[in-house]
Coordinates of C-alpha atoms in Angstrom, one line a residue:
Chain W
M19 CA 60.9 159.1 48.9
T20 CA 60.0 156.2 46.5
N21 CA 60.3 158.8 43.8
V22 CA 63.9 159.5 44.8
I23 CA 64.8 155.8 44.9
K24 CA 63.1 155.3 41.5
N25 CA 65.2 158.1 40.0
I26 CA 68.4 156.9 41.5
S27 CA 67.9 153.3 40.2
L28 CA 67.1 154.8 36.8
Y29 CA 70.3 156.8 36.9
L30 CA 72.3 153.7 37.8
S31 CA 71.0 151.9 34.7
F32 CA 72.2 154.9 32.6
V33 CA 75.6 154.6 34.2
K34 CA 75.7 150.9 33.2
T35 CA 75.2 151.9 29.6
S36 CA 78.0 154.5 29.7
M37 CA 80.4 151.9 31.2
K38 CA 79.7 149.7 28.2
E39 CA 80.4 152.7 25.9
M40 CA 83.8 153.1 27.5
L41 CA 84.9 149.7 26.1
I42 CA 84.3 151.0 22.6
Y43 CA 86.7 153.9 22.8
R44 CA 89.5 152.0 24.6
L45 CA 92.5 153.8 23.2
D46 CA 91.0 157.3 23.8
C47 CA 90.2 156.3 27.3
I48 CA 93.7 155.2 28.1
V49 CA 95.3 158.3 26.6
G50 CA 92.9 160.5 28.4
M51 CA 93.5 158.8 31.7
L52 CA 97.3 159.0 31.4
S53 CA 97.2 162.7 30.5
Q54 CA 94.9 163.4 33.4
I55 CA 97.4 161.7 35.7
F56 CA 100.2 163.7 34.1
T57 CA 98.6 167.1 34.9
E58 CA 98.0 166.1 38.5
L59 CA 101.6 165.0 38.8
V60 CA 102.6 168.5 37.8
E61 CA 100.6 169.8 40.8
I62 CA 102.2 167.2 43.1
L63 CA 105.6 168.4 41.9
F64 CA 104.6 171.9 43.2
I65 CA 103.8 170.4 46.6
W66 CA 107.1 168.6 46.7
I67 CA 109.0 171.8 45.9
V68 CA 107.1 173.7 48.6
F69 CA 108.2 171.1 51.1
Q70 CA 111.8 171.5 50.1
N71 CA 111.6 174.8 51.8
T72 CA 109.8 173.9 54.9
E73 CA 109.2 170.9 57.2
T74 CA 105.5 171.5 57.9
L75 CA 102.8 173.7 56.4
V76 CA 100.7 175.0 59.4
G77 CA 101.3 171.7 61.1
W78 CA 100.7 169.4 58.1
T79 CA 103.6 167.4 56.8
F80 CA 104.2 166.4 53.2
E81 CA 102.5 163.0 53.7
H82 CA 99.5 164.6 55.3
I83 CA 99.1 167.0 52.3
L84 CA 99.4 164.1 49.9
L85 CA 96.8 162.2 51.8
L86 CA 94.5 165.1 51.6
Y87 CA 95.3 165.4 47.9
G88 CA 94.5 161.7 47.3
I89 CA 91.2 161.9 49.2
T90 CA 90.2 164.9 47.2
L91 CA 91.0 163.1 43.9
L92 CA 88.8 160.2 44.9
S93 CA 85.8 162.4 45.2
V94 CA 86.7 164.5 42.2
G95 CA 87.1 161.3 40.2
I96 CA 83.7 160.0 41.1
S97 CA 82.0 163.3 40.5
D98 CA 83.7 163.9 37.2
F99 CA 82.6 160.4 36.1
C100 CA 79.0 160.9 37.2
F101 CA 78.2 164.5 36.5
D102 CA 80.4 165.4 33.5
A103 CA 77.4 165.9 31.2
L104 CA 76.4 169.0 33.2
Y105 CA 79.0 170.8 31.1
D106 CA 77.2 169.8 28.0
I107 CA 73.8 171.2 28.9
G108 CA 74.4 174.5 27.2
P109 CA 76.6 173.7 24.1
K110 CA 75.2 170.2 23.4
Y111 CA 71.6 170.0 24.5
I112 CA 70.1 173.5 24.5
K113 CA 72.0 175.1 21.7
R114 CA 71.4 172.2 19.3
G115 CA 67.8 171.8 20.3
D116 CA 68.3 168.3 21.7
F117 CA 66.9 169.4 25.0
D118 CA 63.4 169.3 23.6
K119 CA 63.8 165.6 22.9
I120 CA 64.8 165.1 26.5
L121 CA 61.8 167.0 27.8
L122 CA 59.6 164.5 26.1
R123 CA 60.9 161.6 28.1
P124 CA 58.8 160.5 31.0
I125 CA 61.6 161.1 33.5
H126 CA 63.1 164.3 35.0
P127 CA 65.4 165.9 32.4
L128 CA 68.2 166.3 35.0
I129 CA 68.4 162.5 35.4
S130 CA 68.6 161.9 31.7
I131 CA 71.3 164.5 31.3
I132 CA 73.6 163.4 34.1
G133 CA 73.0 159.8 33.2
D134 CA 74.6 160.6 29.8
S135 CA 77.9 161.3 31.5
K136 CA 80.8 159.3 30.3
E137 CA 84.0 161.0 31.3
F138 CA 86.2 157.9 31.4
T139 CA 89.3 160.0 31.9
A140 CA 88.1 160.7 35.4
L141 CA 89.2 157.1 36.2
G142 CA 92.7 158.5 36.0
Y143 CA 92.0 160.9 38.9
F144 CA 90.4 158.1 40.8
G145 CA 93.3 155.7 40.2
L146 CA 95.9 158.3 41.2
G147 CA 93.8 159.2 44.3
L148 CA 93.6 155.6 45.3
F149 CA 97.4 155.1 44.9
L150 CA 98.1 158.2 46.9
V151 CA 95.7 157.2 49.7
I152 CA 97.1 153.7 50.0
T153 CA 100.8 154.7 50.0
M154 CA 100.2 157.6 52.4
F155 CA 98.3 155.3 54.9
I156 CA 101.3 152.9 54.8
K157 CA 103.8 155.8 55.2
L158 CA 102.0 157.4 58.0
A159 CA 101.5 154.0 59.7
I160 CA 97.7 154.6 60.2
P161 CA 96.1 151.3 61.1
V162 CA 93.4 150.6 58.4
T163 CA 90.5 149.2 60.2
F164 CA 87.2 148.1 58.6
G165 CA 85.5 151.1 60.1
L166 CA 88.0 153.5 58.5
L167 CA 87.6 151.8 55.1
L168 CA 83.9 152.1 55.3
Q169 CA 84.2 155.8 56.3
I170 CA 86.5 156.5 53.3
V171 CA 84.1 154.9 50.9
F172 CA 81.1 156.6 52.4
F173 CA 82.6 160.1 52.6
S174 CA 84.1 159.9 49.2
I175 CA 80.7 159.3 47.7
I176 CA 79.2 162.1 49.9
G177 CA 82.1 164.4 48.7
A178 CA 81.4 163.6 45.1
S179 CA 77.7 164.4 45.6
I180 CA 78.6 167.7 47.1
I181 CA 80.6 168.6 44.1
G182 CA 77.9 167.3 41.8
A183 CA 75.3 169.5 43.6
I184 CA 77.4 172.6 43.3
N185 CA 78.0 172.0 39.6
T186 CA 74.2 171.4 39.1
I187 CA 73.4 174.7 40.7
F188 CA 75.8 176.6 38.4
S189 CA 74.7 174.6 35.3
I190 CA 71.4 176.6 35.3
S191 CA 73.3 179.4 33.8
S192 CA 73.1 177.5 30.5
F193 CA 69.4 178.2 30.3
W194 CA 70.1 181.9 29.7
T195 CA 73.6 181.9 28.2
Y196 CA 73.4 178.6 26.2
R197 CA 76.9 177.8 27.4
S198 CA 77.5 176.4 30.9
N199 CA 80.9 175.0 30.8
E200 CA 83.0 178.1 31.6
V201 CA 80.6 179.1 34.4
I202 CA 80.6 175.7 36.1
W203 CA 84.4 175.4 35.6
S204 CA 85.1 178.8 37.2
F205 CA 83.3 177.9 40.4
Y206 CA 84.3 174.2 40.3
R207 CA 88.0 175.1 40.3
T208 CA 87.7 176.5 43.8
Y209 CA 87.9 172.9 45.0
T210 CA 91.6 173.1 44.4
F211 CA 91.7 175.5 47.4
T212 CA 90.7 172.7 49.7
Q213 CA 93.7 170.5 48.6
Y214 CA 95.7 172.5 51.2
P215 CA 94.9 173.1 54.9
I216 CA 92.4 175.9 55.1
D217 CA 94.3 177.6 57.9
I218 CA 96.6 179.1 55.4
Y219 CA 93.8 181.2 53.9
N220 CA 92.4 184.5 55.1
G221 CA 88.9 185.0 56.5
F222 CA 87.1 185.6 53.2
I223 CA 88.5 182.5 51.5
K224 CA 87.7 180.4 54.6
L225 CA 84.1 181.6 54.4
L226 CA 84.0 180.9 50.7
I227 CA 85.1 177.3 50.9
T228 CA 83.2 176.3 54.0
V229 CA 79.9 178.2 53.7
I230 CA 79.3 179.7 50.2
L231 CA 80.8 176.8 48.2
P232 CA 81.3 174.2 50.9
F233 CA 84.1 172.3 49.2
A234 CA 85.9 171.9 52.5
F235 CA 83.4 169.2 53.4
V236 CA 84.4 167.1 50.3
A237 CA 87.8 166.0 51.5
Y238 CA 89.3 168.4 54.0
Y239 CA 87.2 167.6 57.1
P240 CA 87.1 163.9 56.4
T241 CA 90.9 163.8 56.0
M242 CA 91.3 165.7 59.3
N243 CA 89.2 162.9 60.9
Y244 CA 91.3 160.1 59.4
L245 CA 94.4 161.9 60.7
G246 CA 92.8 162.3 64.1
M247 CA 93.0 166.1 64.1
N248 CA 89.3 167.1 64.2
S249 CA 86.8 164.3 64.4
Y250 CA 83.4 166.1 64.4
M251 CA 83.1 168.4 61.5
L252 CA 82.9 165.5 59.0
Y253 CA 79.6 164.4 60.3
L254 CA 78.2 167.6 58.9
S255 CA 79.2 166.5 55.4
P256 CA 76.0 164.4 54.7
V257 CA 73.9 167.3 55.9
V258 CA 75.7 169.7 53.6
A259 CA 75.2 167.2 50.7
I260 CA 71.5 166.9 51.3
V261 CA 70.9 170.6 51.8
L262 CA 72.9 171.3 48.6
W263 CA 70.9 168.8 46.6
V264 CA 67.6 170.2 47.8
I265 CA 68.7 173.7 46.7
A266 CA 70.1 172.3 43.4
I267 CA 66.9 170.6 42.5
K268 CA 64.7 173.6 43.5
V269 CA 66.9 176.0 41.5
W270 CA 67.1 173.6 38.5
N271 CA 63.3 173.2 38.4
F272 CA 62.9 177.0 38.5
A273 CA 65.3 177.4 35.6
L274 CA 63.6 174.6 33.7
N275 CA 60.3 176.6 33.9
Q276 CA 62.1 179.6 32.3
Y277 CA 63.4 177.4 29.4
R278 CA 62.7 178.6 25.9
S279 CA 63.6 176.4 23.1
T280 CA 66.1 177.7 20.6
G281 CA 63.8 176.4 17.9
N282 CA 66.3 174.2 16.0
Chain N
M19 CA 100.3 188.9 3.1
L20 CA 100.7 190.6 6.5
K21 CA 97.4 192.3 5.9
S22 CA 95.5 189.1 5.3
M23 CA 97.2 187.5 8.4
L24 CA 96.0 190.4 10.5
K25 CA 92.5 190.0 9.0
I26 CA 92.5 186.4 10.1
G27 CA 93.7 187.4 13.5
K28 CA 90.9 189.9 13.8
M29 CA 88.4 187.2 12.9
R30 CA 89.7 185.0 15.6
W31 CA 89.5 187.8 18.1
Q32 CA 85.9 188.5 17.1
E33 CA 85.1 184.8 17.5
Y34 CA 86.2 185.1 21.2
N35 CA 84.2 188.2 21.7
I36 CA 80.8 186.7 20.4
Y37 CA 80.1 186.1 24.1
P38 CA 81.3 189.0 26.2
S39 CA 81.0 186.8 29.3
N40 CA 84.0 184.8 27.9
F41 CA 86.4 187.6 28.9
Y42 CA 85.1 187.9 32.5
L43 CA 85.0 184.1 33.0
F44 CA 88.5 183.6 31.7
T45 CA 89.8 186.3 33.9
L46 CA 88.0 184.9 36.9
N47 CA 89.5 181.5 36.1
R48 CA 93.0 182.9 36.1
I49 CA 92.5 184.5 39.5
V50 CA 91.1 181.3 41.0
E51 CA 94.3 179.6 39.8
V52 CA 96.7 181.9 41.4
V53 CA 95.1 182.1 44.9
V54 CA 96.4 178.7 46.1
Y55 CA 100.0 179.4 45.2
I56 CA 100.0 182.8 46.8
F57 CA 98.5 181.6 50.1
V58 CA 100.8 178.6 50.3
W59 CA 103.9 180.7 49.9
Q60 CA 102.5 183.3 52.4
A61 CA 102.0 180.6 54.9
I62 CA 105.6 179.4 54.5
Y63 CA 106.9 182.9 54.7
N64 CA 105.0 183.4 58.0
Q65 CA 106.6 180.3 59.4
T66 CA 110.2 180.6 58.2
G67 CA 110.5 184.2 57.2
N68 CA 111.8 183.0 53.8
A69 CA 109.9 182.0 50.6
G70 CA 112.3 180.0 48.6
G71 CA 115.1 182.6 48.8
L72 CA 112.9 185.4 47.5
S73 CA 111.1 188.1 49.6
I74 CA 107.4 187.5 49.9
E75 CA 106.6 190.5 47.6
Q76 CA 108.8 189.1 45.0
M77 CA 107.2 185.7 45.3
V78 CA 103.7 187.1 45.0
T79 CA 104.6 189.3 42.1
Y80 CA 106.2 186.2 40.5
Y81 CA 103.1 184.2 40.7
I82 CA 100.8 187.0 39.6
L83 CA 103.0 187.6 36.5
V84 CA 103.0 183.8 35.8
T85 CA 99.2 183.8 35.8
A86 CA 99.1 186.8 33.5
L87 CA 101.6 185.3 31.1
R88 CA 100.3 181.8 31.1
P89 CA 97.5 182.3 28.6
I90 CA 100.0 184.0 26.2
I91 CA 102.3 181.0 26.4
L92 CA 99.9 178.2 26.6
W93 CA 96.8 179.1 24.5
G94 CA 96.9 178.4 20.8
C95 CA 95.2 177.0 17.8
N96 CA 96.5 173.4 17.7
E97 CA 93.1 172.1 18.7
E98 CA 91.5 173.9 15.7
M99 CA 94.2 172.5 13.5
A100 CA 93.7 168.9 14.6
H101 CA 90.0 169.5 14.3
S102 CA 90.3 170.7 10.7
I103 CA 92.4 167.7 9.8
R104 CA 89.8 165.4 11.4
N105 CA 86.7 166.8 9.7
G106 CA 88.2 167.4 6.3
Q107 CA 88.2 171.2 6.6
I108 CA 92.0 171.1 5.8
H109 CA 91.5 170.6 2.1
K110 CA 90.1 174.1 1.9
E111 CA 92.8 175.5 4.1
L112 CA 95.5 174.0 2.0
L113 CA 94.0 175.6 -1.1
N114 CA 94.0 179.1 0.5
P115 CA 96.0 181.7 -1.4
I116 CA 98.2 182.1 1.7
S117 CA 100.3 179.2 3.0
Y118 CA 99.0 177.0 5.8
F119 CA 101.6 178.3 8.2
Q120 CA 100.7 181.9 7.5
Y121 CA 97.0 181.1 7.9
Y122 CA 97.5 179.6 11.3
F123 CA 100.0 182.4 12.3
G124 CA 97.1 184.8 11.6
M125 CA 94.9 182.8 14.0
E126 CA 97.7 182.9 16.5
I127 CA 97.8 186.7 16.3
G128 CA 94.2 186.7 17.3
E129 CA 94.8 184.3 20.1
F130 CA 97.7 186.3 21.3
A131 CA 95.7 189.5 21.3
F132 CA 92.9 188.0 23.4
A133 CA 95.4 186.3 25.8
T134 CA 97.2 189.5 26.3
V135 CA 94.0 191.3 27.2
V136 CA 93.0 188.6 29.6
G137 CA 96.5 188.6 31.1
L138 CA 96.4 192.3 31.6
A139 CA 93.0 192.2 33.2
T140 CA 94.2 189.4 35.5
F141 CA 97.2 191.4 36.5
V142 CA 95.2 194.5 37.3
C143 CA 92.6 192.5 39.4
C144 CA 95.4 190.8 41.3
A145 CA 97.1 194.1 41.9
I146 CA 94.0 195.2 43.8
F147 CA 94.1 192.3 46.2
W148 CA 97.9 191.8 46.7
K149 CA 100.8 194.1 46.7
V150 CA 102.6 193.9 43.4
M151 CA 106.1 195.2 42.7
I152 CA 106.6 197.6 39.9
P153 CA 109.3 196.8 37.2
A154 CA 112.9 197.4 38.3
S155 CA 113.4 200.1 35.7
I156 CA 111.8 201.2 32.4
V157 CA 114.6 199.5 30.5
H158 CA 113.9 196.3 32.3
F159 CA 110.2 196.6 31.5
L160 CA 110.9 197.1 27.8
L161 CA 113.2 194.1 27.8
F162 CA 110.5 192.1 29.6
I163 CA 108.1 192.9 26.8
F164 CA 110.7 192.2 24.1
I165 CA 111.6 188.7 25.5
I166 CA 107.9 187.8 25.6
L167 CA 107.5 188.8 21.9
L168 CA 110.5 186.7 21.1
S169 CA 108.8 183.7 22.6
V170 CA 106.0 183.9 20.0
P171 CA 107.9 181.9 17.3
I172 CA 108.8 179.3 19.8
T173 CA 105.2 178.8 21.1
F174 CA 103.8 179.0 17.6
S175 CA 106.2 176.3 16.3
L176 CA 105.3 174.0 19.2
Q177 CA 101.7 174.5 18.5
M178 CA 102.2 173.5 14.9
I179 CA 104.2 170.4 15.8
V180 CA 101.5 169.2 18.2
G181 CA 98.8 170.1 15.7
T182 CA 100.6 168.1 12.9
V183 CA 100.3 165.0 15.1
G184 CA 96.7 165.2 14.2
F185 CA 97.6 163.7 10.8
Y186 CA 98.6 160.5 12.5
S187 CA 96.2 160.1 15.3
N188 CA 92.5 160.9 15.7
S189 CA 92.8 162.8 18.9
I190 CA 95.6 165.1 19.9
W191 CA 94.2 165.7 23.3
G192 CA 96.9 163.7 25.0
M193 CA 99.7 165.5 23.1
Q194 CA 98.1 168.8 24.0
I195 CA 98.2 168.0 27.7
L196 CA 101.8 166.7 27.4
R197 CA 102.8 170.0 25.7
K198 CA 101.2 172.0 28.5
A199 CA 102.7 169.9 31.2
I200 CA 106.2 170.1 29.8
I201 CA 106.0 173.8 29.4
S202 CA 104.6 174.2 32.9
I203 CA 107.4 172.2 34.5
F204 CA 110.3 173.6 32.5
S205 CA 109.3 177.3 32.1
G206 CA 108.8 177.9 35.8
I207 CA 105.1 178.1 35.8
I208 CA 104.7 175.9 38.9
A209 CA 107.7 177.4 40.8
P210 CA 110.8 179.5 40.1
I211 CA 113.5 177.4 38.5
T212 CA 115.9 178.2 41.3
L213 CA 113.9 176.0 43.7
F214 CA 114.4 172.9 41.6
P215 CA 117.3 170.5 42.1
Q216 CA 120.6 171.4 40.5
W217 CA 120.5 168.8 37.6
F218 CA 117.1 170.2 36.7
Q219 CA 118.4 173.8 36.5
T220 CA 121.3 172.7 34.3
L221 CA 118.9 170.9 32.0
S222 CA 116.5 173.8 31.8
N223 CA 119.4 176.1 30.8
F224 CA 119.6 174.2 27.5
L225 CA 115.9 174.0 26.8
P226 CA 114.0 176.9 25.3
F227 CA 111.1 176.8 27.9
K228 CA 112.8 178.8 30.7
E229 CA 112.8 181.9 28.5
L230 CA 109.1 181.8 28.1
I231 CA 108.2 182.6 31.7
Y232 CA 111.0 182.5 34.2
T233 CA 113.5 184.7 32.5
P234 CA 111.1 187.6 31.5
I235 CA 109.7 187.7 35.1
N236 CA 113.2 187.8 36.5
I237 CA 114.0 190.7 34.2
Y238 CA 110.9 192.4 35.4
L239 CA 112.0 192.0 38.9
G240 CA 115.5 193.2 38.1
Q241 CA 117.3 189.9 39.0
I242 CA 119.2 189.5 35.7
S243 CA 122.0 191.9 34.7
L244 CA 121.7 193.6 31.4
N245 CA 124.9 191.8 30.1
E246 CA 123.3 188.4 30.4
I247 CA 120.2 189.5 28.5
G248 CA 122.1 189.7 25.2
I249 CA 123.0 186.0 25.4
I250 CA 119.4 185.1 26.3
I251 CA 118.1 187.0 23.2
I252 CA 120.5 185.1 20.9
K253 CA 119.5 181.8 22.5
Q254 CA 115.8 182.6 22.0
M255 CA 116.3 183.5 18.3
I256 CA 118.3 180.3 17.6
W257 CA 115.6 178.2 19.3
G258 CA 112.8 180.0 17.4
I259 CA 114.5 179.3 14.1
L260 CA 115.3 175.7 14.9
L261 CA 111.8 174.9 16.1
Y262 CA 110.2 176.7 13.2
M263 CA 112.3 174.6 10.7
L264 CA 111.4 171.5 12.6
A265 CA 107.7 172.3 12.5
K266 CA 107.9 173.1 8.8
L267 CA 109.8 169.8 8.0
F268 CA 107.4 167.7 10.1
F269 CA 104.4 169.3 8.5
N270 CA 105.7 169.0 4.9
H271 CA 106.4 165.3 5.6
A272 CA 103.0 164.7 7.2
V273 CA 100.8 166.6 4.7
K274 CA 101.7 164.0 2.0
K275 CA 99.9 161.4 4.1
V276 CA 96.7 163.4 4.4
T277 CA 93.5 161.3 4.1
I278 CA 90.5 163.5 4.1
N279 CA 87.6 162.1 6.1
G280 CA 84.4 162.7 4.1
G281 CA 85.5 166.1 2.9

């Protein structure tokens, strides 16, 4: 347990350095954020067009879907910010031989890699998510109590850690292929499935996003709770997060033992 | 000249195929992207018996074709171009015995070939999971292919315009995303144009983007009469020439400003 706490505090000090780095590339950061928001707006345009043709989608109104969308973006923003460097394991660390340097450090290599993340553009996701959540809470006239606020903060972080754990699991492919980004990306993109009520999917996809890649626990079940539709499933989220992280670390350590330097 | 362009295209193709896993992962990516759209429209169809004025088979076919065509329309080499400007590689490319535009058109041929193969694979995989309509007739199918080929000059010129911005700014990433977003909205990638408001449809009639995705798919589905297609072809050609000239002018103007970083 003390080991876990030590690692997390070490990680936080890494994040602090990345934050400072953000101030150096101010213009790139702003352009990146704006373009990220722009791509999301294209998706929102699709939702708007869908609701020109129907009043509700399996019982969800336009505002409900946008709230779900916003809550998802909160978690995605946090996880993109914190775990972005997982994409670099293959191309940047292993292929170039920088991974050997990281192995020499007296901390777990996973910590030094994810601590290196500095995806400022993720703040665009986060900002847009926050905007959507606030406007939709006002539109739907949901009373924002302190408890609800606390729930949103807590479950957004849990959601981000679920995404992070799934990405960590798939990042091990880089130990064999030296290129992890496409593999992670392919599986990561399935989170977009959970930006819509899962009742629209067939059995296989429901199984995929609740059990195999449990992205439904990131935002879907929490949002159902905030909307008063189903209040119990969300308490499984922390359990899912912990189980996934245990698996992720086990798998990652196994892959680490298989590591062979590229000898650069 | 054509021969050397094809050689460059082949090089580009081989670059993609260094990792065979690329092909499978790109195809998987495509399929993941289309799933959401199809299920959303199926849910609406089940509720109201109508999916935006189209039958559900037409809608599913529309989105599957969109996913198959998307790489052909959106992928390109403007990232490479901006990169070569940034790291000074451009001085070699400008000294090539073939012109800069021809060099990149060669690259574009390679991209196009790879995108076509990925698109075809996506289409075949999706056809296993969902019911896909076959083309309205063989003539419609050939016209579908022809219209897509006519879009090559348009997409290539857009790529060159965005790449040329690399002379002025260090990162064209934002411009890249802007290009993709504009094409996505106006070409009918996110939804058939007929579902948009009236003013938007009028606007998209004047812009070249509609002919990249929406029109070819509607020809495939047999929604456009053969008489109209003649006008569409003329419009495509005019836009292609216009954009090509614009790209050429912009590039010729910008290349005078080139400062090579540590070349």
